[in-house]
Tab-separated table of C-alpha atoms and ligand atoms in Angstrom:
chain	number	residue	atom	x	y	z
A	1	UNK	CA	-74.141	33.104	-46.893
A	2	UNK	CA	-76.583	30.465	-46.672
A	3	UNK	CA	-78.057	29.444	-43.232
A	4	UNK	CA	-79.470	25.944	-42.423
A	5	UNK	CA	-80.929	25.702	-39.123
A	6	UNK	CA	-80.884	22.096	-37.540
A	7	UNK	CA	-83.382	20.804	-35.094
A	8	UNK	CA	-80.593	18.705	-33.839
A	9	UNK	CA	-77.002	18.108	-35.595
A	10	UNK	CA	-74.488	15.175	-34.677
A	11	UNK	CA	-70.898	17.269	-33.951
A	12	UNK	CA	-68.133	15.455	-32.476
A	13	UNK	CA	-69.923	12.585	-32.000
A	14	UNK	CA	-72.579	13.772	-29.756
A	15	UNK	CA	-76.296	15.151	-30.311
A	16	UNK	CA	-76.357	18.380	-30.286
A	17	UNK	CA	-79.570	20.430	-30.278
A	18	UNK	CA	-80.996	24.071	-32.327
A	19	UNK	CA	-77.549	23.997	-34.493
A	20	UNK	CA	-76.738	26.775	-36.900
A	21	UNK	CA	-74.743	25.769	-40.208
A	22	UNK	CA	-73.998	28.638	-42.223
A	23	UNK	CA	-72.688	28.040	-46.041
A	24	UNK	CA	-69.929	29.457	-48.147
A	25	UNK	CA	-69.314	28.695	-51.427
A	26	UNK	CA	-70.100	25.346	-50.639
A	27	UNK	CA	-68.425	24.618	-47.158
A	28	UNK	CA	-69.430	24.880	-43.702
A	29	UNK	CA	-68.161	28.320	-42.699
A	30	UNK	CA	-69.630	28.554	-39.438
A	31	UNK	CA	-71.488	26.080	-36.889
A	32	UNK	CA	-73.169	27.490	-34.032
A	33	UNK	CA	-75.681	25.258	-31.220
A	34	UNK	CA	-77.693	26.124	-29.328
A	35	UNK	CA	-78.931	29.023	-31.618
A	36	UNK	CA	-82.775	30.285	-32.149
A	37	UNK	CA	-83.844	29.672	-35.397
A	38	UNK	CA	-82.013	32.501	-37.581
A	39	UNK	CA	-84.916	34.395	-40.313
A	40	UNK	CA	-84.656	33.184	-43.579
A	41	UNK	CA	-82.618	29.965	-42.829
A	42	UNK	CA	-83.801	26.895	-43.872
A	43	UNK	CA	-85.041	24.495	-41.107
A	44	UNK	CA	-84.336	21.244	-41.481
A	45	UNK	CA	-86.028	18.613	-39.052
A	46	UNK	CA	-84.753	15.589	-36.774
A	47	UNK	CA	-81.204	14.793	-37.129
A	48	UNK	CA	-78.989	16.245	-39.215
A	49	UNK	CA	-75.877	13.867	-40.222
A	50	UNK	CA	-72.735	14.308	-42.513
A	51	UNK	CA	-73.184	13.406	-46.074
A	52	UNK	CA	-73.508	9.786	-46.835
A	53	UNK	CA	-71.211	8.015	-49.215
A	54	UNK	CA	-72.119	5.020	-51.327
A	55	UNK	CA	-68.588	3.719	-52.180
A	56	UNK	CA	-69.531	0.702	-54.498
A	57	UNK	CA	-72.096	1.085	-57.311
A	58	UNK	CA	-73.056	-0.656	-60.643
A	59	UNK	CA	-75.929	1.944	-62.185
A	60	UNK	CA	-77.306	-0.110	-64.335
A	61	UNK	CA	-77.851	-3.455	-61.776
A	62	UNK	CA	-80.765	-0.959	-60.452
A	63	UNK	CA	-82.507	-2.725	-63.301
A	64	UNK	CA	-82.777	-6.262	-61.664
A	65	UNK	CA	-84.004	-5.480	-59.042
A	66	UNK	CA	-87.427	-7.694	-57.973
A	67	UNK	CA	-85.816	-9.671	-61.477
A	68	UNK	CA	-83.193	-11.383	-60.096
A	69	UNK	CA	-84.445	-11.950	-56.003
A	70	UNK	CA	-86.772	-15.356	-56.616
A	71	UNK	CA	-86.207	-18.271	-57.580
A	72	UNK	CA	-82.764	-20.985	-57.343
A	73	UNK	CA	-79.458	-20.156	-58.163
A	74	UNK	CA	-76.386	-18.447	-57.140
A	75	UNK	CA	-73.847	-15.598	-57.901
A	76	UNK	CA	-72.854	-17.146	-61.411
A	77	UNK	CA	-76.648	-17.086	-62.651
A	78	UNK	CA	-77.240	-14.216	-60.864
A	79	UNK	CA	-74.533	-13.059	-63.411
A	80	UNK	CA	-75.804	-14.185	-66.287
A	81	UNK	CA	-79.026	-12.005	-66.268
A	82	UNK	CA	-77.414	-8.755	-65.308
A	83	UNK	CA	-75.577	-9.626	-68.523
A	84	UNK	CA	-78.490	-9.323	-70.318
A	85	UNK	CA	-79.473	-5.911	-69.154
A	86	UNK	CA	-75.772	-4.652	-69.857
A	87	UNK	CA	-76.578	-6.200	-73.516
A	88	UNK	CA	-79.211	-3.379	-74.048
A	89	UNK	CA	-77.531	-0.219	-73.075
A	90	UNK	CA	-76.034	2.388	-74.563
A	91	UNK	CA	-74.713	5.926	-73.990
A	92	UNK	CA	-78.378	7.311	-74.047
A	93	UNK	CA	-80.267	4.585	-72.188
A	94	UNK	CA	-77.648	4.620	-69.411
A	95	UNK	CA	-77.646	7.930	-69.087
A	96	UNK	CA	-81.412	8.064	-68.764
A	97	UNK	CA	-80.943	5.015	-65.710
A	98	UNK	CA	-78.261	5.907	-64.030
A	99	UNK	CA	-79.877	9.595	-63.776
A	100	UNK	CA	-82.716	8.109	-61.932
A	101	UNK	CA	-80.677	5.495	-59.654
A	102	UNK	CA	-78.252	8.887	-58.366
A	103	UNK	CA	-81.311	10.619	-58.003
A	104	UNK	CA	-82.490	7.747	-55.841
A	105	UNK	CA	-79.210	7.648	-53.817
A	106	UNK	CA	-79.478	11.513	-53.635
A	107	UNK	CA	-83.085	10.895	-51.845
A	108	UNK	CA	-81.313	8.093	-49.379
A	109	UNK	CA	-79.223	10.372	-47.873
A	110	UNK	CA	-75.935	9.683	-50.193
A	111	UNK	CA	-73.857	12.708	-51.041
A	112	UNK	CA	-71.302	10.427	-53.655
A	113	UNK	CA	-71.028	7.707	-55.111
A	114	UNK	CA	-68.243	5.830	-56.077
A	115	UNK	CA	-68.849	4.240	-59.349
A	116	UNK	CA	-67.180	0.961	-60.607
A	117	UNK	CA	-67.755	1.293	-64.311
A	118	UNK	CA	-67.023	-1.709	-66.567
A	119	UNK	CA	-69.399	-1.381	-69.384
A	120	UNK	CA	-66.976	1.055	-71.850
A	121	UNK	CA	-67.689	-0.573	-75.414
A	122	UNK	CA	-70.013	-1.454	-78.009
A	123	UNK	CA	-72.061	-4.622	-77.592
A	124	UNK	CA	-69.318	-6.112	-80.593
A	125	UNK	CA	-66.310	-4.748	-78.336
A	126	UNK	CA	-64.961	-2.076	-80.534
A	127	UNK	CA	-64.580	1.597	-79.015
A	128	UNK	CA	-68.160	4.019	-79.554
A	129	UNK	CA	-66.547	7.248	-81.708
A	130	UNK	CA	-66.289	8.694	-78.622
A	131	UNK	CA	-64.135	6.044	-76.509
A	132	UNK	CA	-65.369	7.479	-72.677
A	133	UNK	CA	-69.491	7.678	-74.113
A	134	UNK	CA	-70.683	5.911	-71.626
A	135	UNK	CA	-67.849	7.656	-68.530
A	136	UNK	CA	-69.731	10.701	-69.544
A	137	UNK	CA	-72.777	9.352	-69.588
A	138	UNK	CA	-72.564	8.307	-66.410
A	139	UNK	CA	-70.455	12.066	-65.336
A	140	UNK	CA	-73.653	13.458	-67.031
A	141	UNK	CA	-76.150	11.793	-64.986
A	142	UNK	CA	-74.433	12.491	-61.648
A	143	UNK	CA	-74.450	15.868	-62.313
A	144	UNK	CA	-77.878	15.681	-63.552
A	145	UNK	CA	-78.645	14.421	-59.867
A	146	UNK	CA	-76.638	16.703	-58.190
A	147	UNK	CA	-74.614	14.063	-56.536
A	148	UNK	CA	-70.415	13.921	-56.041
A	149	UNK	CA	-69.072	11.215	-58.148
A	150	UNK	CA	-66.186	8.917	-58.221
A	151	UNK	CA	-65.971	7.065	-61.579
A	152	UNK	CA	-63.684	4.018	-60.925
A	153	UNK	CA	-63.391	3.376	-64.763
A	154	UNK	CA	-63.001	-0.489	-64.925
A	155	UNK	CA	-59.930	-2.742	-66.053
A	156	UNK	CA	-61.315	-5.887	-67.327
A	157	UNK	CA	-59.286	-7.732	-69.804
A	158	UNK	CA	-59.668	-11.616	-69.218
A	159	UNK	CA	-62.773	-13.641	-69.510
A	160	UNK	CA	-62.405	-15.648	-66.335
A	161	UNK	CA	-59.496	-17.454	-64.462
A	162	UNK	CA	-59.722	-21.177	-65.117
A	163	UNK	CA	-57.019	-23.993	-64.439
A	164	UNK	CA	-55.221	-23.396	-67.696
A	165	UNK	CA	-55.018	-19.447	-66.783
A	166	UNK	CA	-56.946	-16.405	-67.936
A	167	UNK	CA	-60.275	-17.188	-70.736
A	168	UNK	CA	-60.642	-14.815	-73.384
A	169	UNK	CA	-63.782	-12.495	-72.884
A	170	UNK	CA	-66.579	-14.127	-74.186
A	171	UNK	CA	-70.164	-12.470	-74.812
A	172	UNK	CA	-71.319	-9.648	-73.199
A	173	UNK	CA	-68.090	-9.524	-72.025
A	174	UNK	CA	-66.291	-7.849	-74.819
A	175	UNK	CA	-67.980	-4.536	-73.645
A	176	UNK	CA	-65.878	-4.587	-71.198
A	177	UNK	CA	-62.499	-5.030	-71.873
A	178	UNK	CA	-59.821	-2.831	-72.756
A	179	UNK	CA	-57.597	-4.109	-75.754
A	180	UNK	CA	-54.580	-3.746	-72.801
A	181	UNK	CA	-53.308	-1.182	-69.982
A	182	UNK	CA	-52.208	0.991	-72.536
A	183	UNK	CA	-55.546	1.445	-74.219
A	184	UNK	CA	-56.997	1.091	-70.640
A	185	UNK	CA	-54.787	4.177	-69.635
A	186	UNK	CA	-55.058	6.319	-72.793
A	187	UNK	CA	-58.883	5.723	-73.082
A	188	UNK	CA	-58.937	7.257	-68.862
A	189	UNK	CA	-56.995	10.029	-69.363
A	190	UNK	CA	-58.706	12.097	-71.504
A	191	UNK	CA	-62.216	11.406	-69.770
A	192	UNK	CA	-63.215	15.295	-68.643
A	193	UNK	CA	-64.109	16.007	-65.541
A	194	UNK	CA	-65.622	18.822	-63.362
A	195	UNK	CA	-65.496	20.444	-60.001
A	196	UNK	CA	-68.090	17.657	-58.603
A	197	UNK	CA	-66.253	14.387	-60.244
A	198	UNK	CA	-62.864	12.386	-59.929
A	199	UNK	CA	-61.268	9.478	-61.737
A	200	UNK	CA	-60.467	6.701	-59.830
A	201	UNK	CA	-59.062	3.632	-61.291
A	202	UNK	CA	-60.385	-0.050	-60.534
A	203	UNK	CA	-59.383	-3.896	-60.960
A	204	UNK	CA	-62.404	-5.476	-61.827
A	205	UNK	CA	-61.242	-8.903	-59.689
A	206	UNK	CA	-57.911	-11.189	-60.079
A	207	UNK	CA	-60.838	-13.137	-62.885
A	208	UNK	CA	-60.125	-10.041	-65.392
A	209	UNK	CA	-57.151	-8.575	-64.666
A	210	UNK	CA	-53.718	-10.130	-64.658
A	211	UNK	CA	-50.537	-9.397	-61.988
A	212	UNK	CA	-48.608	-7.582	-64.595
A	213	UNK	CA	-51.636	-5.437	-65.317
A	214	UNK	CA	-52.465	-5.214	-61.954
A	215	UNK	CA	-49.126	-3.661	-61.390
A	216	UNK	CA	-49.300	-1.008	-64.156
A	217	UNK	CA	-52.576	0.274	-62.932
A	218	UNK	CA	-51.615	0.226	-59.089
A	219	UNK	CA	-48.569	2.646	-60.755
A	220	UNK	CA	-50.903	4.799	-62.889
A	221	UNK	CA	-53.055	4.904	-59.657
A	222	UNK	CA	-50.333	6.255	-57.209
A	223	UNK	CA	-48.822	8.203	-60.514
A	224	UNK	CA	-52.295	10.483	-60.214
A	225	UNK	CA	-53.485	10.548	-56.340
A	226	UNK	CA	-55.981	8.616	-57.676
A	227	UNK	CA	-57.589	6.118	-55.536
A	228	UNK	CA	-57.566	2.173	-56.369
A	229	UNK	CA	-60.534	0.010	-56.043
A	230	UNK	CA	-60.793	-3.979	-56.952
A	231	UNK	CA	-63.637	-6.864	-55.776
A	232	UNK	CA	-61.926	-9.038	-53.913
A	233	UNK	CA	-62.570	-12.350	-52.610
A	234	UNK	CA	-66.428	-12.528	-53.168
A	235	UNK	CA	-66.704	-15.517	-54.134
A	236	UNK	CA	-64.651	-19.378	-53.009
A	237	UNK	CA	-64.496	-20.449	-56.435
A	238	UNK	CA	-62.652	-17.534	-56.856
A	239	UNK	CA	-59.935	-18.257	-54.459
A	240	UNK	CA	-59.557	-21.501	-55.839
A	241	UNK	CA	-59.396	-20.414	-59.364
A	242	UNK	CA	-56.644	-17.894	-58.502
A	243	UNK	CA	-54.858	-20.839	-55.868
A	244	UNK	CA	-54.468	-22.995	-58.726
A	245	UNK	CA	-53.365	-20.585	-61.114
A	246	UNK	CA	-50.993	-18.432	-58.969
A	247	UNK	CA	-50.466	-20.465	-56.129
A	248	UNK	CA	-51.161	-17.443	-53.993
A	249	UNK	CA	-54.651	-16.121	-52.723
A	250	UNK	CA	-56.233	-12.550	-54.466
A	251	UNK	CA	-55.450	-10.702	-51.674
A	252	UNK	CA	-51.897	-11.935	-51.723
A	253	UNK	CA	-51.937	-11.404	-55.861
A	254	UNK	CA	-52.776	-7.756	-55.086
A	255	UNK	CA	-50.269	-7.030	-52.948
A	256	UNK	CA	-47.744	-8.555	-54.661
A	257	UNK	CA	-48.685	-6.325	-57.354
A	258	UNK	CA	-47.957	-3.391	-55.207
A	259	UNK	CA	-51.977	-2.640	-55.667
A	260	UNK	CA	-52.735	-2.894	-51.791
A	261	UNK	CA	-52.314	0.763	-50.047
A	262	UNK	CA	-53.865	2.945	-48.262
A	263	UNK	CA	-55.489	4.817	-50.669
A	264	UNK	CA	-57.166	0.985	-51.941
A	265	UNK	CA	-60.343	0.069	-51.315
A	266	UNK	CA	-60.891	-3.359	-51.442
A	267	UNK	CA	-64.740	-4.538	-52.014
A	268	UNK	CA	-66.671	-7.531	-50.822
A	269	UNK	CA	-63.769	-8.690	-48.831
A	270	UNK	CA	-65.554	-11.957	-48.206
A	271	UNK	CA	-63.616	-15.249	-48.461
A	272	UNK	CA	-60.268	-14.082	-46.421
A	273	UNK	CA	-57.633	-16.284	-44.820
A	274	UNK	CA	-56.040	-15.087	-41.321
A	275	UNK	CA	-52.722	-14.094	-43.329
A	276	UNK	CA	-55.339	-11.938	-45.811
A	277	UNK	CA	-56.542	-10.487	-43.329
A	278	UNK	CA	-53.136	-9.118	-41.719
A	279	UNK	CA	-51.693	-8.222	-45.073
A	280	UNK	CA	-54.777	-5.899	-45.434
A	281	UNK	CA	-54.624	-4.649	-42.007
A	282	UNK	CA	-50.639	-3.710	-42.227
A	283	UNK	CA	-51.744	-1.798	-45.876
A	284	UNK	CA	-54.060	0.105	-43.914
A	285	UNK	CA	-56.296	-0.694	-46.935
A	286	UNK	CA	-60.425	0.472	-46.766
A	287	UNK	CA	-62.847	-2.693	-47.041
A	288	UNK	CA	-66.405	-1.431	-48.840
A	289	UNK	CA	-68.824	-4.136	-47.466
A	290	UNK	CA	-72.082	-4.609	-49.670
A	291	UNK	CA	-74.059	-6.717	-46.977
A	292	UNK	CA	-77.532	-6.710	-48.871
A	293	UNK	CA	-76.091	-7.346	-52.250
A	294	UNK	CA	-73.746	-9.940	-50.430
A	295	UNK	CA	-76.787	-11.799	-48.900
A	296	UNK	CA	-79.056	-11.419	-51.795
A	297	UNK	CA	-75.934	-12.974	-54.025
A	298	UNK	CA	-75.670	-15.810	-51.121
A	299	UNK	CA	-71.605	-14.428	-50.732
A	300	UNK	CA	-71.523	-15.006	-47.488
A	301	UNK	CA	-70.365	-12.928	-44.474
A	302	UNK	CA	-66.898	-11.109	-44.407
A	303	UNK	CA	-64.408	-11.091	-41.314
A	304	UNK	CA	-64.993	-7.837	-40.403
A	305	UNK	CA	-64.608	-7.832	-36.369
A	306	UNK	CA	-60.700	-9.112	-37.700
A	307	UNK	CA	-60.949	-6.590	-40.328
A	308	UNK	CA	-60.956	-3.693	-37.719
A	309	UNK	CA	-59.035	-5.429	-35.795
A	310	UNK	CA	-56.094	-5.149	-37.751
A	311	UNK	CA	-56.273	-2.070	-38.424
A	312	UNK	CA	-58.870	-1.645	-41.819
A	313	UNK	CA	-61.525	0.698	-42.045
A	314	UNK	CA	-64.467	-0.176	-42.995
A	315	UNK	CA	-67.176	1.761	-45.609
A	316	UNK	CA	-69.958	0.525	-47.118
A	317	UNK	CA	-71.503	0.250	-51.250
A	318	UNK	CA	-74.987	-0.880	-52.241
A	319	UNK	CA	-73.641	-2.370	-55.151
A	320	UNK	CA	-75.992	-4.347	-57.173
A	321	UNK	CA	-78.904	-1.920	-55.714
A	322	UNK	CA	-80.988	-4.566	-54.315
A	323	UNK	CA	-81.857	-1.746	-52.203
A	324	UNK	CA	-80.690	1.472	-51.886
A	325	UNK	CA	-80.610	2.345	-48.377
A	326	UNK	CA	-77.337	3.522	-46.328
A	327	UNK	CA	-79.071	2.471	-42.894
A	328	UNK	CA	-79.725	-0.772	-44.151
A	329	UNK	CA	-76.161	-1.168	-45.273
A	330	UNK	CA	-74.557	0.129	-42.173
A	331	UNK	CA	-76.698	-2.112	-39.332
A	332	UNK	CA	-76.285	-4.986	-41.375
A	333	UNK	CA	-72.108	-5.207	-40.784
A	334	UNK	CA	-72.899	-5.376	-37.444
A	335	UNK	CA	-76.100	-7.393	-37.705
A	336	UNK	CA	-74.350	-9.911	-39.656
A	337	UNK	CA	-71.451	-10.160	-37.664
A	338	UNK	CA	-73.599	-11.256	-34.845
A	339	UNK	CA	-75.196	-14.138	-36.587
A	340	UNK	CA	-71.690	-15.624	-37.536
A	341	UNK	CA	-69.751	-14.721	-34.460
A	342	UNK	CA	-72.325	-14.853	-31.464
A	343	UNK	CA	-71.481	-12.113	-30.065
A	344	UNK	CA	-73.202	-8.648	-30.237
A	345	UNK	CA	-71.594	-5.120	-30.096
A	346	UNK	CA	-68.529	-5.840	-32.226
A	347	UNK	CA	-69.439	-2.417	-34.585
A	348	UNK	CA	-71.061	0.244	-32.511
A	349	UNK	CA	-73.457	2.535	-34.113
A	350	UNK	CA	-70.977	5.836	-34.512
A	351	UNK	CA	-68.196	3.471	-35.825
A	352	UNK	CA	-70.963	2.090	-38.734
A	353	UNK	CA	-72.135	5.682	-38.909
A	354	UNK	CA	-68.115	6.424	-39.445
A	355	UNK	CA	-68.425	3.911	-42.340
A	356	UNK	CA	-70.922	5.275	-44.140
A	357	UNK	CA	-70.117	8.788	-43.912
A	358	UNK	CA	-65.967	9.380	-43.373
A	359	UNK	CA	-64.566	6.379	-44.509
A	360	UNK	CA	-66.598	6.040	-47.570
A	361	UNK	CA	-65.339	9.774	-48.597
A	362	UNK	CA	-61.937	9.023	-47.740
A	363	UNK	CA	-62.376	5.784	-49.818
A	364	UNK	CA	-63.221	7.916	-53.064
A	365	UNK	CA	-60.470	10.511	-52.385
A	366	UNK	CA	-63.174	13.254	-51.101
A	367	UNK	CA	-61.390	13.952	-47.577
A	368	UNK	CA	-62.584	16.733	-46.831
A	369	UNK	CA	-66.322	15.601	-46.629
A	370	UNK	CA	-68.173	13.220	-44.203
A	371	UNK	CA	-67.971	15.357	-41.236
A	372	UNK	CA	-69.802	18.328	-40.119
A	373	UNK	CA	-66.982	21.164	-38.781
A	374	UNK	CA	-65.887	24.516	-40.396
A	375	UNK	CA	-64.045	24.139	-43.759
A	376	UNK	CA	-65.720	20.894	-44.581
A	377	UNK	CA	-68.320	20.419	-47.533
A	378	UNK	CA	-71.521	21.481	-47.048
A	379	UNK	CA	-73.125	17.890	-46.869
A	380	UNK	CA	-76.029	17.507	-44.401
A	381	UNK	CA	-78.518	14.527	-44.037
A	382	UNK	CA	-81.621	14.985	-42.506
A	383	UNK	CA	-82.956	12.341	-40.959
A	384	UNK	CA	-86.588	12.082	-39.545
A	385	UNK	CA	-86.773	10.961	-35.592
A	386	UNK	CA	-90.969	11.213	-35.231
A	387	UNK	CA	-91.595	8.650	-38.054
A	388	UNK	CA	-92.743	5.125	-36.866
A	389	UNK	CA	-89.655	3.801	-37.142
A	390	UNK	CA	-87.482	6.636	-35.015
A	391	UNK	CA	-90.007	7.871	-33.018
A	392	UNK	CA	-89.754	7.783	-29.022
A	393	UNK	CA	-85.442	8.167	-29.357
A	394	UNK	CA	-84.010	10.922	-27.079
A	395	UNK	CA	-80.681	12.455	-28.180
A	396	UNK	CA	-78.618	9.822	-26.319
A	397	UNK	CA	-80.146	7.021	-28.176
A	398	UNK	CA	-80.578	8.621	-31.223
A	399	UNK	CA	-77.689	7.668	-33.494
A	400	UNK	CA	-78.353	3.813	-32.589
A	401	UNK	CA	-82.043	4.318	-33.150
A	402	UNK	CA	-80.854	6.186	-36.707
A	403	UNK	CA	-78.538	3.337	-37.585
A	404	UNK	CA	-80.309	0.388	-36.537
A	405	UNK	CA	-84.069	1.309	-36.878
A	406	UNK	CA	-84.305	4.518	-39.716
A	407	UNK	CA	-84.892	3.763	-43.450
A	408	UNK	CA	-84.113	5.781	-46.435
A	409	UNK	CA	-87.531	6.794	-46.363
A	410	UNK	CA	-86.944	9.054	-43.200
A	411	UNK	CA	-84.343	10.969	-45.008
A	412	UNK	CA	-86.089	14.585	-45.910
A	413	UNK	CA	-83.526	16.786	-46.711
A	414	UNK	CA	-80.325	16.300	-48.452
A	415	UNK	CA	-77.910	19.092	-49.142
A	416	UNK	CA	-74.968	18.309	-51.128
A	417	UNK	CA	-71.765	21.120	-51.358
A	418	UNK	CA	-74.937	23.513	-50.200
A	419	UNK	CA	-77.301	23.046	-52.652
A	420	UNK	CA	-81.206	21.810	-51.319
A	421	UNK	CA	-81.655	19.157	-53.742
A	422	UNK	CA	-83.861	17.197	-51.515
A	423	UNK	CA	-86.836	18.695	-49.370
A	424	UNK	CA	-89.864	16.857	-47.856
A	425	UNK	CA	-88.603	13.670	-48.955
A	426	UNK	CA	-88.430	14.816	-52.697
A	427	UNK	CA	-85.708	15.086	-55.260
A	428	UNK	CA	-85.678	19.101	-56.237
A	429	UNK	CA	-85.345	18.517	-59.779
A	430	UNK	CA	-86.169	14.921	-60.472
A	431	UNK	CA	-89.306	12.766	-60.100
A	432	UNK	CA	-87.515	9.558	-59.155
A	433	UNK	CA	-89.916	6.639	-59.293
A	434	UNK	CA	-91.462	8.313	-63.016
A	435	UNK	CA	-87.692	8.101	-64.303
A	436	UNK	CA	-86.723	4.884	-62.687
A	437	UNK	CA	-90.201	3.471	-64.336
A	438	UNK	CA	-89.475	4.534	-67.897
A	439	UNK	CA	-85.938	4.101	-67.816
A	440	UNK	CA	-85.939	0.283	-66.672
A	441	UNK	CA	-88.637	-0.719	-69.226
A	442	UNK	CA	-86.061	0.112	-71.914
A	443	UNK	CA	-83.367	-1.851	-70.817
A	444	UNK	CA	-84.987	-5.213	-69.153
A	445	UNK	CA	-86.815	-7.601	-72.170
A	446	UNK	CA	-90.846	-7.677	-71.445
B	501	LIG	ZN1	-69.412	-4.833	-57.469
């Protein structure tokens, strides 16, 4: 048994102070408040919260960051210089980033991440010798990192959606794509995985994937338990692209495609009609939101006060990594929902805290993780509350003053299926900013 003792644990909802979490194999086998500190557990400080799940990720868009933020432009040019990094990895070199961004998550407080992998191939298209090189790579650096992972291995077949139907892939493109579902699903099947990773399968958008392949995934999907992610709606000129091809909107591609349940996740979520909106609602689908890669991408603001509404949970992704941060992430639903609706207190801070922890497990098929109670996973956040940023918050105000004031950098100790990998702020086994340093310079041109 392993015993961490909590200055102050959320359970149920509520603060609660002097908690005892004691560790099996993993899981929370015991919680006990109110306890004096037990000898030989391990104190953690300020708040402890569940384990924090970063639903949508791209590794290797780490690499833009401070690249891509100045200057004119919009999503599409954005685009075209994250192209260029993808043009420069390989199994190694990802490996080598994508160690460094989980190990960054890791230090943020997230306890899995839910990767949406497109990059399979060589830069000329055709399959490495080992057709899942860079899946593992990625499996490799998770567990390198010590973080859960979800690898949504990609579909992406079509180069773009344009009035006379789908574009061949083009460029950096043809790393992507699959030759077809078949290939798609042989190619997933026999990528290994271990006690701290699942397969998930994802749609890259209704640009790359057709309706009849959208259909034979959403079947593979439900086939395997596996959960279902797509991007959806991120972009107008995608709606109109898929409007005058189909005649029908994404959303309404999807579920005609039978790819809208309740184990889907659908990302962005941005550009929704009222009749979207109700069809994802009455699927009971999850919406990831990405607010600070959908601001820094100039998206735009989702629905998601009509989201919940209807009846879909929310979670949350940092996506392109603009910054890593789940706080961030979480106040900005709600802080963005005020500046397009007017009103304030739409999202209140334990339903965005729900988001980032619960929801975004459930999201990647981890449900029994996000919440601190007996039999769980042994995920705990610790989250400083005397650091200039939480300081003066008493236990009723704390969770707001967590989700709308904390940083990443207030996170000290992260414990993921019971393992310490972060105390003090640092990751156990990884020096973050050293890795992040080398492993950018090898895949951005000087
Ligand atoms: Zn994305």
């Amino acid at each position: 048994v392993t015993t961490y003792w909590c200055e102050r644990a959320l359970l149920d909802g509520a603060v609660a102070a002097r908690v005892s979490i004691e560790v099996v194999e993993g899981r929370i086998s015991a919680i006990t408040p109110r306890s004096d500190a037990v000898p030989g557990a391990t104190r953690l400080p300020g708040l402890a919260v569940p384990g924090l799940a970063n639903a949508h990720s791209h590794a290797f868009h780490r690499a833009l960051r401070g690249r891509t933020q100045q200057g004119p432009g919009s999503f599409w040019t954005w685009r075209e210089l994250m192209y260029g990094v993808a043009a420069r990895l390989d199994p190694d070199r990802y490996h080598r980033l994508a160690r460094a961004v989980f190990a960054e998550m890791v230090s943020a407080g997230f306890t899995v991440v839910g990767e949406f992998h497109y990059l399979h191939h060589q830069p000329d298209g055709t399959p490495y010798d080992d057709p899942n090189a860079m899946s593992e790579a990625l499996l490799a650096a998770a567990t390198d990192a010590g973080i859960r992972i979800t690898l949504l291995d990609t579909l992406y077949l079509h180069g773009g959606l344009g009035s006379n139907g789908y574009e061949p892939v083009s460029g950096p493109q043809v790393r992507y794509r699959d030759r077809d579902v078949d290939a798609w699903t042989d190619r997933v099947s026999a990528i290994p995985t271990s006690a701290g990773a699942r397969i998930g399968a994802a749609l890259h958008s209704v640009r790359a994937v057709d309706p009849t392949s959208a259909r034979m995934v959403a079947a593979w999907a439900a086939d395997r338990d596996a959960v279902l992610h797509a991007h959806l709606s991120e972009q107008p000129d995608e709606n109109e692209a898929c409007l005058a091809a189909h005649g029908i909107t994404p959303t309404q591609l999807l579920a005609d495609a039978g790819a809208l349940n309740e184990p889907t996740t659908v990302v962005h979520a941005t550009h929704l009609t009222g009749d979207d909106i109700g069809e994802l609602g009455a699927a009971r689908v999850t919406a990831c939101i990405c607010p600070t890669t959908e601001r820094d991408l100039a998206d735009g603001i989702g629905p998601t006060a009509e989201l919940v509404a209807h009846g879909v949970r929310l979670c949350i992704g940092t996506d392109s990594h603009a910054v890593i941060d789940p706080f961030e992430e979480a106040r900005a639903i709600e802080l963005d929902e005020r500046l397009r609706s007017g009103q304030r207190g739409t999202h209140p801070a334990a339903d965005l805290l729900d988001a980032a922890t619960l929801h975004g497990h459930r999201s990647l098929g981890w449900d029994d993780a996000g919440v601190l109670e007996v039999g769980a996973r042994a995920d705990l956040v610790a989250v400083r509350l005397d650091s200039v940023r939480t300081a003066g918050s008493t236990d009723d105000v704390a969770v707001a003053a967590l989700v709308f004031a904390a940083t990443s950098a207030d996170v000290t100790d992260v414990v993921i299926d019971g393992r310490h990998l972060v105390a003090d702020g640092r990751h156990s086994t990884i020096d973050v900013a050293a890795e992040l340093t080398a492993a950018i310079a090898e895949v951005v041109s000087p």
